[in-house]
Coordinates of C-alpha atoms in Angstrom, one line a residue:
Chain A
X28 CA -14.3 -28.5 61.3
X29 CA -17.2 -30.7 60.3
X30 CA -19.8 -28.1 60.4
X31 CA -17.5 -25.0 58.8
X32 CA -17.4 -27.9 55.7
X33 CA -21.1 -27.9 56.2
X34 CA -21.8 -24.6 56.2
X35 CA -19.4 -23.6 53.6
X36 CA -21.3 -26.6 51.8
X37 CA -24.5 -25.0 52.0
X38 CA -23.1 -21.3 51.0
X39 CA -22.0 -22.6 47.8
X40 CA -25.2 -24.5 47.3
X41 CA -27.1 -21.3 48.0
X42 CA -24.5 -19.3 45.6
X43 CA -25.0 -21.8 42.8
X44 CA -28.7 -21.5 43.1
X45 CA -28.7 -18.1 42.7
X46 CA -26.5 -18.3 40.0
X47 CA -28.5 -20.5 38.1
X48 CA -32.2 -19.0 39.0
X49 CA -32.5 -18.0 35.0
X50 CA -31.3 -20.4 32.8
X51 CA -31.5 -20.9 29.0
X52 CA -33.0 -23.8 28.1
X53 CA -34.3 -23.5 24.7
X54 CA -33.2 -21.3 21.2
X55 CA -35.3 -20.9 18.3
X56 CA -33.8 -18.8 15.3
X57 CA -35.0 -17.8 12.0
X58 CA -34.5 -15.7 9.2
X59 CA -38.0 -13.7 8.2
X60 CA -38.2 -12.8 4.6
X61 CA -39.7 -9.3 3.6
X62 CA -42.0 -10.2 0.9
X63 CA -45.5 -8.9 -0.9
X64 CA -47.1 -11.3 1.4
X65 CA -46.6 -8.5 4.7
X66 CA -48.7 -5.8 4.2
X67 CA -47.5 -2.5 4.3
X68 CA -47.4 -0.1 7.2
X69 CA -49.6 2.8 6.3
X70 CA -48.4 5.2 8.9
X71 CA -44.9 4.0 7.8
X72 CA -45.7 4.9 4.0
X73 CA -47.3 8.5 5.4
X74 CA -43.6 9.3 7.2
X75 CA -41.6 8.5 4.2
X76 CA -44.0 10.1 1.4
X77 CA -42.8 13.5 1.8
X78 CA -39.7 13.1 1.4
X79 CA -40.0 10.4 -1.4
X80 CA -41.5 13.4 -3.1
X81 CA -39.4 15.9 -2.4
X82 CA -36.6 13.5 -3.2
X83 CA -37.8 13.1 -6.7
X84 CA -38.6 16.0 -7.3
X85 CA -34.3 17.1 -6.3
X86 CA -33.9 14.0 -8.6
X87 CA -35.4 15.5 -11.2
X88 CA -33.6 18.9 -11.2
X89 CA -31.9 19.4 -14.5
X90 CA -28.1 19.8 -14.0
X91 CA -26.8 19.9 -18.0
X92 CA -27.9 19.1 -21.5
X93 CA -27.1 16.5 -24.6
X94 CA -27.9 16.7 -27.9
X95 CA -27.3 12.9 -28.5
X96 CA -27.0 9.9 -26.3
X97 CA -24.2 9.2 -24.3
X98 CA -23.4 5.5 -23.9
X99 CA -20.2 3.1 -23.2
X100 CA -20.1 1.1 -25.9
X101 CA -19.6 3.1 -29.0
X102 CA -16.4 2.3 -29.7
X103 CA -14.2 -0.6 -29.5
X104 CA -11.6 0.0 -26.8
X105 CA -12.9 3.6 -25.7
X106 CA -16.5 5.4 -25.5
X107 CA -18.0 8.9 -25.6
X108 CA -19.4 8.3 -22.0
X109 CA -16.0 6.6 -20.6
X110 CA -14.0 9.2 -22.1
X111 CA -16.2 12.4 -20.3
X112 CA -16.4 10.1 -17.3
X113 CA -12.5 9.8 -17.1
X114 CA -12.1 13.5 -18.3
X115 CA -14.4 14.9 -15.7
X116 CA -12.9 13.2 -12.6
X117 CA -9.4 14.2 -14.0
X118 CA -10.9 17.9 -13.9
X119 CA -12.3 17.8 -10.7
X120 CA -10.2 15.5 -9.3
X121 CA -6.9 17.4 -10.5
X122 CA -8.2 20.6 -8.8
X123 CA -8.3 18.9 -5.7
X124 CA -4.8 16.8 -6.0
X125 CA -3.2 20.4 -7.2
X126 CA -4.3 22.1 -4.6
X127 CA -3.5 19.6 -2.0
X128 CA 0.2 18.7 -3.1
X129 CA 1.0 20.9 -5.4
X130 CA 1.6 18.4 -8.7
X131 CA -0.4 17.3 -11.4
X132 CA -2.6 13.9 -11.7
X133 CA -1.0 11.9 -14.7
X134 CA -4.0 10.6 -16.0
X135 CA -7.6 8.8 -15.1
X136 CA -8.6 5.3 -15.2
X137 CA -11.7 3.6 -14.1
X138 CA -13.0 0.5 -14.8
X139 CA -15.9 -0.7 -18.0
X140 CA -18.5 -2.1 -15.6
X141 CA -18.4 1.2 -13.6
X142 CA -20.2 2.9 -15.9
X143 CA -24.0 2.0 -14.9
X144 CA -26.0 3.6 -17.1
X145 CA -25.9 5.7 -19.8
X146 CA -27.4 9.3 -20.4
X147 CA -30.1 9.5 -22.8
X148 CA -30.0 13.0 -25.3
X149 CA -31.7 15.8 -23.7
X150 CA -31.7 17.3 -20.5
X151 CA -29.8 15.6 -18.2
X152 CA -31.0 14.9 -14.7
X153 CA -29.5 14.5 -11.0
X154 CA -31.0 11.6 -11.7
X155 CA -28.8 10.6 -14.6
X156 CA -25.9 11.7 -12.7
X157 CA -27.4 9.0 -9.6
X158 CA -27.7 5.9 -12.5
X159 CA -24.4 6.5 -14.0
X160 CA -22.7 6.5 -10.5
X161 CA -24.5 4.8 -8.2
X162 CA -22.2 3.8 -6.0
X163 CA -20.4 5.7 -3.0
X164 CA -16.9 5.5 -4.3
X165 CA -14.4 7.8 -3.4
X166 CA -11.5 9.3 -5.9
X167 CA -7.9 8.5 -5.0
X168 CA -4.9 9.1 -6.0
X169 CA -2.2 6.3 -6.3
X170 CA 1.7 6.9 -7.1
X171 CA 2.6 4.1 -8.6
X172 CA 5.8 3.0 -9.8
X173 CA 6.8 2.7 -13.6
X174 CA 6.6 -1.0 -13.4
X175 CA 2.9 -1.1 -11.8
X176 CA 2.4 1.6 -14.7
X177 CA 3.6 -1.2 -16.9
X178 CA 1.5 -3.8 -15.3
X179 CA -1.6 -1.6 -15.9
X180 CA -0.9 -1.2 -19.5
X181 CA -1.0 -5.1 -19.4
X182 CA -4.1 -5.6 -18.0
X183 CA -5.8 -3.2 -20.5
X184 CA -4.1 -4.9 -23.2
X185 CA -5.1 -8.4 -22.0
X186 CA -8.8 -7.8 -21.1
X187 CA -9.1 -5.3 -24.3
X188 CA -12.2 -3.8 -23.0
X189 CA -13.3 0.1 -23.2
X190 CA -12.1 0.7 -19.6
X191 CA -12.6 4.6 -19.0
X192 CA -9.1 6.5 -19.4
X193 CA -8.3 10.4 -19.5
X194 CA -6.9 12.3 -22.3
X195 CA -3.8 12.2 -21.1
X196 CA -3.2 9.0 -22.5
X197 CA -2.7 7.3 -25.6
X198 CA -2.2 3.6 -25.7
X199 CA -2.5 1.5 -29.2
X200 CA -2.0 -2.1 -29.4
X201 CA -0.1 -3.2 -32.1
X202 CA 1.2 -6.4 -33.4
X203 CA 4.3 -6.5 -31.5
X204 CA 3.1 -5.1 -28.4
X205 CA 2.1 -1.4 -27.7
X206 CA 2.6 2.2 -28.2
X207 CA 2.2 4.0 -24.7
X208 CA 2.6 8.2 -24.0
X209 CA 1.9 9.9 -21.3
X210 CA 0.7 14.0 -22.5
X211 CA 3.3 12.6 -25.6
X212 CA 5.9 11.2 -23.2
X213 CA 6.9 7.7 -23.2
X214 CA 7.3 6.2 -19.5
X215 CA 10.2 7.4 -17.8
X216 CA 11.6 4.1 -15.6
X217 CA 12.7 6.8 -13.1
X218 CA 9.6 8.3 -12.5
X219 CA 6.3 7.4 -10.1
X220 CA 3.2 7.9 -11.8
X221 CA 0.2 9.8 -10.2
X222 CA -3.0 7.8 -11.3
X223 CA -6.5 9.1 -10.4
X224 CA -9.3 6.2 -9.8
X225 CA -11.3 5.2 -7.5
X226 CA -11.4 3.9 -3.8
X227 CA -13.1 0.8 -4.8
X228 CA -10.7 -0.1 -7.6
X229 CA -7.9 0.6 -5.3
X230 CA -8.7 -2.2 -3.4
X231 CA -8.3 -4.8 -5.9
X232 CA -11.9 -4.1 -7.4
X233 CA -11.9 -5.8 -10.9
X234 CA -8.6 -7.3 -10.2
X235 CA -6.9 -4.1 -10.5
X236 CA -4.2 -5.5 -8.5
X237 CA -1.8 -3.0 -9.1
X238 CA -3.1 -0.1 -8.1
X239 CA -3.5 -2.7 -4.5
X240 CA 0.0 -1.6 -3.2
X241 CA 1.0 1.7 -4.0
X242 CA 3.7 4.1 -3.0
X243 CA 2.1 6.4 -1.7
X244 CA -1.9 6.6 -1.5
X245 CA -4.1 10.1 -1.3
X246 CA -8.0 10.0 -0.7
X247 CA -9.3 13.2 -2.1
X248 CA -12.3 13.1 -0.2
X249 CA -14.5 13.6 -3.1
X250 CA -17.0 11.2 -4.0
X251 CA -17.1 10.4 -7.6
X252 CA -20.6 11.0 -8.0
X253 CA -19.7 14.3 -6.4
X254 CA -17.9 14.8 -9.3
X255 CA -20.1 14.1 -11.8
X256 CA -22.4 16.2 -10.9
X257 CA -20.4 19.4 -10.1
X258 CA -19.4 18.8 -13.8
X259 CA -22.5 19.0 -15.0
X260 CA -24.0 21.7 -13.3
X261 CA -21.4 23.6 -14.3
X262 CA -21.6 22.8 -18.2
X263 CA -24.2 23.6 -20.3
X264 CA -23.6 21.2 -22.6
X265 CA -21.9 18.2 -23.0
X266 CA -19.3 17.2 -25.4
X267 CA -17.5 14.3 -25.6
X268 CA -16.1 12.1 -29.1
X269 CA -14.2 9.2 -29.6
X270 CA -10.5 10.3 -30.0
X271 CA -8.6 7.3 -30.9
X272 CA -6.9 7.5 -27.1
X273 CA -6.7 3.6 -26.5
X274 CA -6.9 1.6 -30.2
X275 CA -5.6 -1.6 -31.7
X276 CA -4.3 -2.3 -34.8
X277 CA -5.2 -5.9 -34.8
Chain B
X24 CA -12.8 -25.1 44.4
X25 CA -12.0 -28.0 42.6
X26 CA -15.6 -28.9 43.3
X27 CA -17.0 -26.1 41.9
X28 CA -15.3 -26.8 38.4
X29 CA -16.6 -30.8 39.0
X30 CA -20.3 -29.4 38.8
X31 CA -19.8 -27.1 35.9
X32 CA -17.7 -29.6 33.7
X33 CA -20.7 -32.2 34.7
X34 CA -23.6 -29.9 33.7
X35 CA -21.6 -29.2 30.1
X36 CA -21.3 -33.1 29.6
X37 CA -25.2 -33.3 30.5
X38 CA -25.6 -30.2 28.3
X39 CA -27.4 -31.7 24.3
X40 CA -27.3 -30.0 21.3
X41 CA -30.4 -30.7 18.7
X42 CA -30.9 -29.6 15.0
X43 CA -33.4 -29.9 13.5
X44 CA -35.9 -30.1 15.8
X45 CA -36.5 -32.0 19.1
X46 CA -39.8 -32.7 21.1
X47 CA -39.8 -30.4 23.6
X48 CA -43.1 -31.9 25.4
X49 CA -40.3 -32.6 28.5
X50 CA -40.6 -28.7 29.6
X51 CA -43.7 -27.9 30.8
X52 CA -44.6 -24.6 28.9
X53 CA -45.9 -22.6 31.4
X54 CA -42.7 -22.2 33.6
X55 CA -40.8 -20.8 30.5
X56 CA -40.1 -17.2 30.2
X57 CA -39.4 -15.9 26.4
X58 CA -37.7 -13.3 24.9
X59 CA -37.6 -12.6 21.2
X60 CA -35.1 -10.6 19.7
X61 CA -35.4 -9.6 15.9
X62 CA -32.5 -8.2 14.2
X63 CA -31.7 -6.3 10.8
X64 CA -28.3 -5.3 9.7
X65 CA -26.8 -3.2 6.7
X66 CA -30.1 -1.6 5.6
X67 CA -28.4 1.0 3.9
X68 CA -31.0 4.0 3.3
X69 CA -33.3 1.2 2.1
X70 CA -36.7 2.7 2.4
X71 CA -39.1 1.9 0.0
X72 CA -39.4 -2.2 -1.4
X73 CA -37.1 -3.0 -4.6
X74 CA -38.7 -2.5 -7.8
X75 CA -40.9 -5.4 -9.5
X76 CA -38.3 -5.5 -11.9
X77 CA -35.2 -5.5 -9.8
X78 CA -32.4 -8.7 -10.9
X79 CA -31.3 -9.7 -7.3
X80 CA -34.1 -8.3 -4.9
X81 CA -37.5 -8.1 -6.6
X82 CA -40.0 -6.9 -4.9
X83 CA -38.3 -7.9 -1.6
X84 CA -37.6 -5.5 1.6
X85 CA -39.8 -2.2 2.3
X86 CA -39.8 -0.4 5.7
X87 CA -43.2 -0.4 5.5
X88 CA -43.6 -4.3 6.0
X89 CA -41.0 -5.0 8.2
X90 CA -43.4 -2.4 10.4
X91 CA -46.0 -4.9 9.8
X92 CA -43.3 -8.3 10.6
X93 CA -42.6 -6.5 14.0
X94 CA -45.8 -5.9 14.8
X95 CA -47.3 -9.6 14.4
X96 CA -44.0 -10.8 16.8
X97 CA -45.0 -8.5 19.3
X98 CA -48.6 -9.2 19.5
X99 CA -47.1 -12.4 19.6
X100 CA -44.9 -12.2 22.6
X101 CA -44.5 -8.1 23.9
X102 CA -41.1 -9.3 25.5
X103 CA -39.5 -8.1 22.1
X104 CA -36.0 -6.2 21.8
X105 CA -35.8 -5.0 17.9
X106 CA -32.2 -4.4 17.1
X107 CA -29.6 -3.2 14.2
X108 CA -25.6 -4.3 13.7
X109 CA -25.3 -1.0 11.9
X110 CA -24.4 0.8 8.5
X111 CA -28.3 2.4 9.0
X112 CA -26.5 5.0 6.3
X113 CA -26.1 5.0 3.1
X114 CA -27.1 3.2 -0.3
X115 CA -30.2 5.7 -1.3
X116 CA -30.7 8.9 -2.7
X117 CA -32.6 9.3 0.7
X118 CA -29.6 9.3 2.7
X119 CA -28.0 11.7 -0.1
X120 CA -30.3 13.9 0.7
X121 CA -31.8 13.7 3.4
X122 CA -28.1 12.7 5.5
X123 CA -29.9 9.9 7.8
X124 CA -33.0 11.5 8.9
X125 CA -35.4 9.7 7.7
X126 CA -34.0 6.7 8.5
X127 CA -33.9 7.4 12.1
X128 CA -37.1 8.8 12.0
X129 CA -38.5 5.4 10.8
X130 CA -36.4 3.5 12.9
X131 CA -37.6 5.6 16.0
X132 CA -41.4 5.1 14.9
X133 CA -40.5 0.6 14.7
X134 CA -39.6 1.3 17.7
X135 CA -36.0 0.0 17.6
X136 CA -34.2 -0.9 21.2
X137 CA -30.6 -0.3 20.1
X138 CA -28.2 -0.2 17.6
X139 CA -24.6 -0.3 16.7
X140 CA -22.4 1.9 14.6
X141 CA -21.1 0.7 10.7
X142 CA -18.3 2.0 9.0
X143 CA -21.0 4.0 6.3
X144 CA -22.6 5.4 9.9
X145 CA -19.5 7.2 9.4
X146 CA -20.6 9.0 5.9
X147 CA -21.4 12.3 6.6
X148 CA -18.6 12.1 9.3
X149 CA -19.2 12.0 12.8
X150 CA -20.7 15.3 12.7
X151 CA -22.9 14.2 10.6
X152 CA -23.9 10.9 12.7
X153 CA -24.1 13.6 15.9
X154 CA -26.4 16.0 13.6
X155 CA -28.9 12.9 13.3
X156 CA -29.2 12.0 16.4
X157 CA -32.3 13.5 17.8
X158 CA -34.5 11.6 14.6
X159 CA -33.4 8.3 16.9
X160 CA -35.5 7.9 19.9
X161 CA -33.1 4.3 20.3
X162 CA -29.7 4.1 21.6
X163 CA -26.4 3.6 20.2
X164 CA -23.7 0.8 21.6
X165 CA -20.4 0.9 21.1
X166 CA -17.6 -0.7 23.1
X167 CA -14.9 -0.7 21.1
X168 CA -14.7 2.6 19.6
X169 CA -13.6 5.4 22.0
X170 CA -15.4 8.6 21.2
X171 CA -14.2 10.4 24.5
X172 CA -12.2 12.9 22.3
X173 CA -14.9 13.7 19.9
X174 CA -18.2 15.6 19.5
X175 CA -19.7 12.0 19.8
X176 CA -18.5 11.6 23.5
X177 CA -21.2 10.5 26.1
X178 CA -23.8 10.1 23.1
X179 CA -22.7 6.2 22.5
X180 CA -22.8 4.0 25.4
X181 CA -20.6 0.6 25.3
X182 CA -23.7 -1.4 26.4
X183 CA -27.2 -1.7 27.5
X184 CA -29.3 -2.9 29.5
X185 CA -32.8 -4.1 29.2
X186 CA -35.3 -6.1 31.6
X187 CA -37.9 -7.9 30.0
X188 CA -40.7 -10.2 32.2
X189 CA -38.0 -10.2 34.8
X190 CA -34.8 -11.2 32.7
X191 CA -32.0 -9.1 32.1
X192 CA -30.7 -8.6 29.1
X193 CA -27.5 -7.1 28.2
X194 CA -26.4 -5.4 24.1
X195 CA -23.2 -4.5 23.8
X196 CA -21.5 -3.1 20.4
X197 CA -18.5 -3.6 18.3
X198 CA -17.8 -1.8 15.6
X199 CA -15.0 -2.5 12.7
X200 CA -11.3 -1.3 12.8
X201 CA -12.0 2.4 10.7
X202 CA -8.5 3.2 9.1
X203 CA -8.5 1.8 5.5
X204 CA -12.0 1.6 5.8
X205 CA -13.2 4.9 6.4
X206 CA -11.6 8.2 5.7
X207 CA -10.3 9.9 8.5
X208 CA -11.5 13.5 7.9
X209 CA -15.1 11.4 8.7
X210 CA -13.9 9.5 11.9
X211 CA -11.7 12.0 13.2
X212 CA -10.4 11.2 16.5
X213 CA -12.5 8.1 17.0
X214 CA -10.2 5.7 18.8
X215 CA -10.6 1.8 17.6
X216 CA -10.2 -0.8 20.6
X217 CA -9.4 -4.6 19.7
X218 CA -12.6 -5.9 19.9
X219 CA -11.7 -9.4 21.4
X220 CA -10.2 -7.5 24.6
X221 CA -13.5 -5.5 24.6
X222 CA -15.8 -8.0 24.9
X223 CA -14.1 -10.0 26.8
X224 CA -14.2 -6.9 29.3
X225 CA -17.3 -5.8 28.7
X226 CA -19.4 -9.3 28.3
X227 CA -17.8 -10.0 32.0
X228 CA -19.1 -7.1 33.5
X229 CA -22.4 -7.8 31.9
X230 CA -22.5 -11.1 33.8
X231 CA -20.8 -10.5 37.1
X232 CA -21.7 -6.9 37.6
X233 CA -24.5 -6.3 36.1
X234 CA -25.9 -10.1 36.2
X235 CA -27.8 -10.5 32.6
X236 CA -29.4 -13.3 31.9
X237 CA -28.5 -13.1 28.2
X238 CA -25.3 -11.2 26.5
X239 CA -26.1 -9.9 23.4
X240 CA -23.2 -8.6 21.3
X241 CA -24.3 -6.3 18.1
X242 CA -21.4 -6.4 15.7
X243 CA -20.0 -4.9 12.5
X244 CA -17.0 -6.8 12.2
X245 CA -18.4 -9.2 9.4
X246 CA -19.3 -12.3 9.4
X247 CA -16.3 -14.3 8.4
X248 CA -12.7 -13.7 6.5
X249 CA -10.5 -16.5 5.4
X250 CA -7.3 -14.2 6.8
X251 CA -6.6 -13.1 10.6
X252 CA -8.9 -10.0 10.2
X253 CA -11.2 -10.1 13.4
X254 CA -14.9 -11.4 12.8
X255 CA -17.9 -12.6 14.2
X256 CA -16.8 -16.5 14.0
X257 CA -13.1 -15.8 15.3
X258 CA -14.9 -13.6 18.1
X259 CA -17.3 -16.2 18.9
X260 CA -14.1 -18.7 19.3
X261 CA -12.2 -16.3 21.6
X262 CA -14.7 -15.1 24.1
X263 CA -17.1 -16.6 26.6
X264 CA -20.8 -15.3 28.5
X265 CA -21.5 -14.0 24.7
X266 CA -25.2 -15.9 24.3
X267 CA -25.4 -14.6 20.9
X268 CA -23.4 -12.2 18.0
X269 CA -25.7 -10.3 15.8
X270 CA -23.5 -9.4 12.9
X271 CA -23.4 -7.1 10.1
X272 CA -20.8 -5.4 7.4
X273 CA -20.3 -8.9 5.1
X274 CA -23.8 -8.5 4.0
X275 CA -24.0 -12.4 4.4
X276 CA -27.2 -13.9 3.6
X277 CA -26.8 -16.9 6.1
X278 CA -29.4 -19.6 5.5
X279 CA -30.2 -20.1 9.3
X280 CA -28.4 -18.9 12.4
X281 CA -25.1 -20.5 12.6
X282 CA -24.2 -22.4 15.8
X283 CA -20.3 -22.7 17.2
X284 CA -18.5 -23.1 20.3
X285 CA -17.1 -20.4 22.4
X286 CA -13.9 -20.6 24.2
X287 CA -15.1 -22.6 26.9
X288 CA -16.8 -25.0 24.6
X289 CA -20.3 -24.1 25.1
X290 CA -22.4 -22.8 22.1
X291 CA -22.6 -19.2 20.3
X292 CA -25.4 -18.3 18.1
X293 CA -23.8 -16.3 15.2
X294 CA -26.7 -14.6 12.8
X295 CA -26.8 -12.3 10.2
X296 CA -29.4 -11.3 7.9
X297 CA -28.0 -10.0 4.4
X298 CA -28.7 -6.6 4.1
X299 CA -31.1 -4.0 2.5
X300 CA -33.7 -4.7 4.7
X301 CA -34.6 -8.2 3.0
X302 CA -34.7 -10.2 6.0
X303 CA -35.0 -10.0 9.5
X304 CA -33.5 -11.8 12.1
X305 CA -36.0 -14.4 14.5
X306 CA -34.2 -15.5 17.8
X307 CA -36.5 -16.8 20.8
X308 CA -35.0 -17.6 23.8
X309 CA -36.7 -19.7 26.3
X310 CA -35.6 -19.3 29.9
X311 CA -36.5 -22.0 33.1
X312 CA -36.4 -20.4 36.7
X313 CA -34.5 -24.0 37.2
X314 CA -38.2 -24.8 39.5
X315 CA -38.4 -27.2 36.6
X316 CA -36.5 -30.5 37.2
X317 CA -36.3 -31.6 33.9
X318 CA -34.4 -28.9 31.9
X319 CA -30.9 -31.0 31.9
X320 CA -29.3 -28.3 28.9
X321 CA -29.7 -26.2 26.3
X322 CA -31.8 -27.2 23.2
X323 CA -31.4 -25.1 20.3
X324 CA -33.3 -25.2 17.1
X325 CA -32.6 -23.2 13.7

């Protein structure tokens, strides 16, 4: 009995051993900035230079024209850039929608702060199409019901800024609250509304909570950027005005 | 039995914890084997440095110079594994264009070990991933999504294994739950596994079966969320044999490596580096053939 203890003893010594023949004894971690200091790879720089060329040069293809600058902050509560912006993705993003279900987008809405850059007059560049839309958002389509509808008119009422909306839509604040249509319909508190905007704004982005929740939610699989530019390669020229589709009185 | 557990819960009470810095003149140098493993994560189709003129990044990141960082570290010690917690794709025109190429051709020519696979790994769908594939001369790892029913299957392994100087070193992946995330037309049939469960599993067979010396788990999941949403922290809390989680997706800029306890109480290293290629990860680990009767624990300095 003794010596089975013993043995069994020694086996477990011998196991824990083995066990234990590589052990940590010692972490060091860091983070290691990338800064001017490190100089670069050449044979790096040599891989990535042809295609850095290449890539500018597809970056400089001219996709459409403009025969005056196109910014987002010509008007007060809308802008010629915000309104084609809106307009476009409606387009495109309608074809897509129609195809897919059968109905009609009711209208486009995208956020101020989305618009990254404006297009200068002249030819207009992939490039143009790649500062105005950086970003890899997606357009979606939310249903939403005619009280989120209502919440949304709120929230561009409250923050009163130029947020991109189609044509669809004509909003005016006036003293004693607001004028809303819908292509000239007031909201119907029986119907869902289809609203077009983007993946990123969906998801609370901007603290556009209500488009958070919807009824019913449909990714279009279209990038908006994607957008953009199929618009513009297929127009010649541009056009867009202020058209008085979201206004205040006060 | 019982005895067994009486030396392992004595060795965790003898077991210190330093910040900041400790003499370390106790371990005589020589007997220490090290490995170094540097880390990026989120790189996005960063290629080229950011502009002078840049408001959060100026003049910061470049492919080029992290070629140059990795370099110095391996002169330094060649027992090096150089690895990515994922979303390689996406962020550039390059990727636009060129749909991943070019970053796998550079990450090839670094020489990366491994990687795992982001959500925006998913941007060009998985046929677009697949389509890439041959620029990468590293592997992927990925235990928790099951690609056995699409064109990815038997390209992504769930781990891997590496020996370095004589220590094994095991990387598995885990890669963040896809629906809501990332459309489905680009997943496909992609099957997303609870990541806890998986690396629970896997990290166990990287011990008992295939006896590592150090677990490495390569995550997407993020690095932290204040709800129950799975991440690196809450993984880190729940699992055990995990020696360190390389994270990625939250694009968290953490100061210095963040130390917790894993479900057994001893401690995780949790790191992430930002993103964009700004930073990249340092993590040395020193290991004692146990010759060397004074190592009593684990130091660990960040």
């Amino acid at each position: 009995m003794k010596k089975t203890i013993i043995s069994f003893l020694i086996i477990l010594l011998l196991f824990s051993c083995k066990k234990n023949t590589l052990q940590i004894v010692k972490i060091k971690g860091k983070q290691l900035p990338i800064t001017e200091k490190l100089v670069s790879d050449s044979s790096i720089v040599k891989t990535y230079l042809p295609y850095k060329y290449k890539m500018e040069k597809e970056m400089n293809t001219v996709l459409s024209y403009t025969s005056k600058d196109l910014v987002a902050t010509d008007g007060k509560l809308e802008s010629s850039l915000g309104n084609l912006l809106a307009d476009l993705c409606y387009q495109k993003g309608n074809f897509v929608f129609k195809k897919r279900t059968g109905k009609n987008i009711d209208f486009a809405m995208f956020n101020f702060r989305g618009i990254r850059a404006g297009v200068p007059k002249g030819n207009v560049t992939m490039q143009n199409a790649f500062n105005l839309m950086p970003f890899e958002n997606n357009l979606v389509v939310t249903e939403l019901s005619s009280e989120k509808l209502k919440e949304l008119l709120q929230y561009l009422i409250t923050q009163r800024k130029a947020h991109p909306l189609s044509k669809q839509v004509k909003l005016k604040i006036t003293k004693n609250g607001y004028n809303f249509t819908i292509n000239g319909k007031p909201i119907n508190n029986k119907k869902t509304y289809y609203i077009l905007t983007s993946d990123y704004l969906q998801h609370g982005g901007d603290h556009m909570d209500f488009f958070k929740n919807p009824i019913k939610l449909y990714l279009l699989n279209y990038k908006m950027r994607s957008s953009i530019i199929d618009y513009f390669k297929e127009t010649d020229t541009l056009k867009t005005k202020l058209d008085g589709r979201f206004v205040t009185e006060n | 039995m019982k005895r067994r557990k009486f030396i392992k819960q004595s060795t965790a009470a003898t077991a210190f914890l330093t910040l900041g810095g400790l003499s370390l003149q106790s371990f005589s140098k020589n007997s220490l084997k090290q490995i170094t493993i540097l880390h990026t994560n989120d790189v996005h189709s960063h290629i080229e440095p950011f502009p002078a003129d840049d408001t959060d990044y100026p003049n910061l990141g470049g492919v080029a110079r992290r070629a140059t960082l990795i370099e110095k570290v391996r002169q330094e010690n060649p027992n090096t594994l150089l690895l990515d917690a994922g979303d390689i794709f996406q962020g550039t025109p390059y990727f636009n264009i060129y749909g991943g190429e070019i970053e796998f051709k550079l990450m090839s020519q670094l020489k990366y070990d491994a990687a795992t696979i982001g959500n925006h790994d998913f941007d060009n769908g998985i046929d677009g991933l697949l389509a890439q594939l041959p620029n990468a001369t590293f592997d992927f790892v990925s235990a928790n999504y099951d690609f056995s029913k699409t064109v990815l299957n038997n390209y992504v392994k769930p781990y891997k294994t590496f020996i370095k100087d004589g220590i094994k070193i095991g990387v598995f992946g885990l890669g963040i739950e896809l629906e809501g995330l990332v459309d489905p037309k680009n997943y496909k049939e992609t099957k997303y596994l609870n990541p806890v469960e998986i690396a629970k599993k896997v990290s166990k067979t990287l011990k008992e079966e295939e006896h590592c010396d150090l677990i490495i788990c390569l995550s997407h999941l993020g690095y932290h969320y204040k709800s129950d949403k799975i991440d690196d922290l809450k993984l880190a809390a729940q699992t055990k044999n995990i020696d360190i989680i390389i994270g990625g997706h939250s694009h968290t800029f953490l100061p210095k490596p963040t130390i917790t306890k894993n479900s057994i109480g001893e401690n995780v290293l949790v790191n992430q580096v930002g993103c964009y290629g700004i930073n990249v990860g340092r993590i040395d680990f020193y290991f004692d053939d146990n010759k060397n009767k004074t190592s009593k624990g684990k130091t660990i300095i960040v």
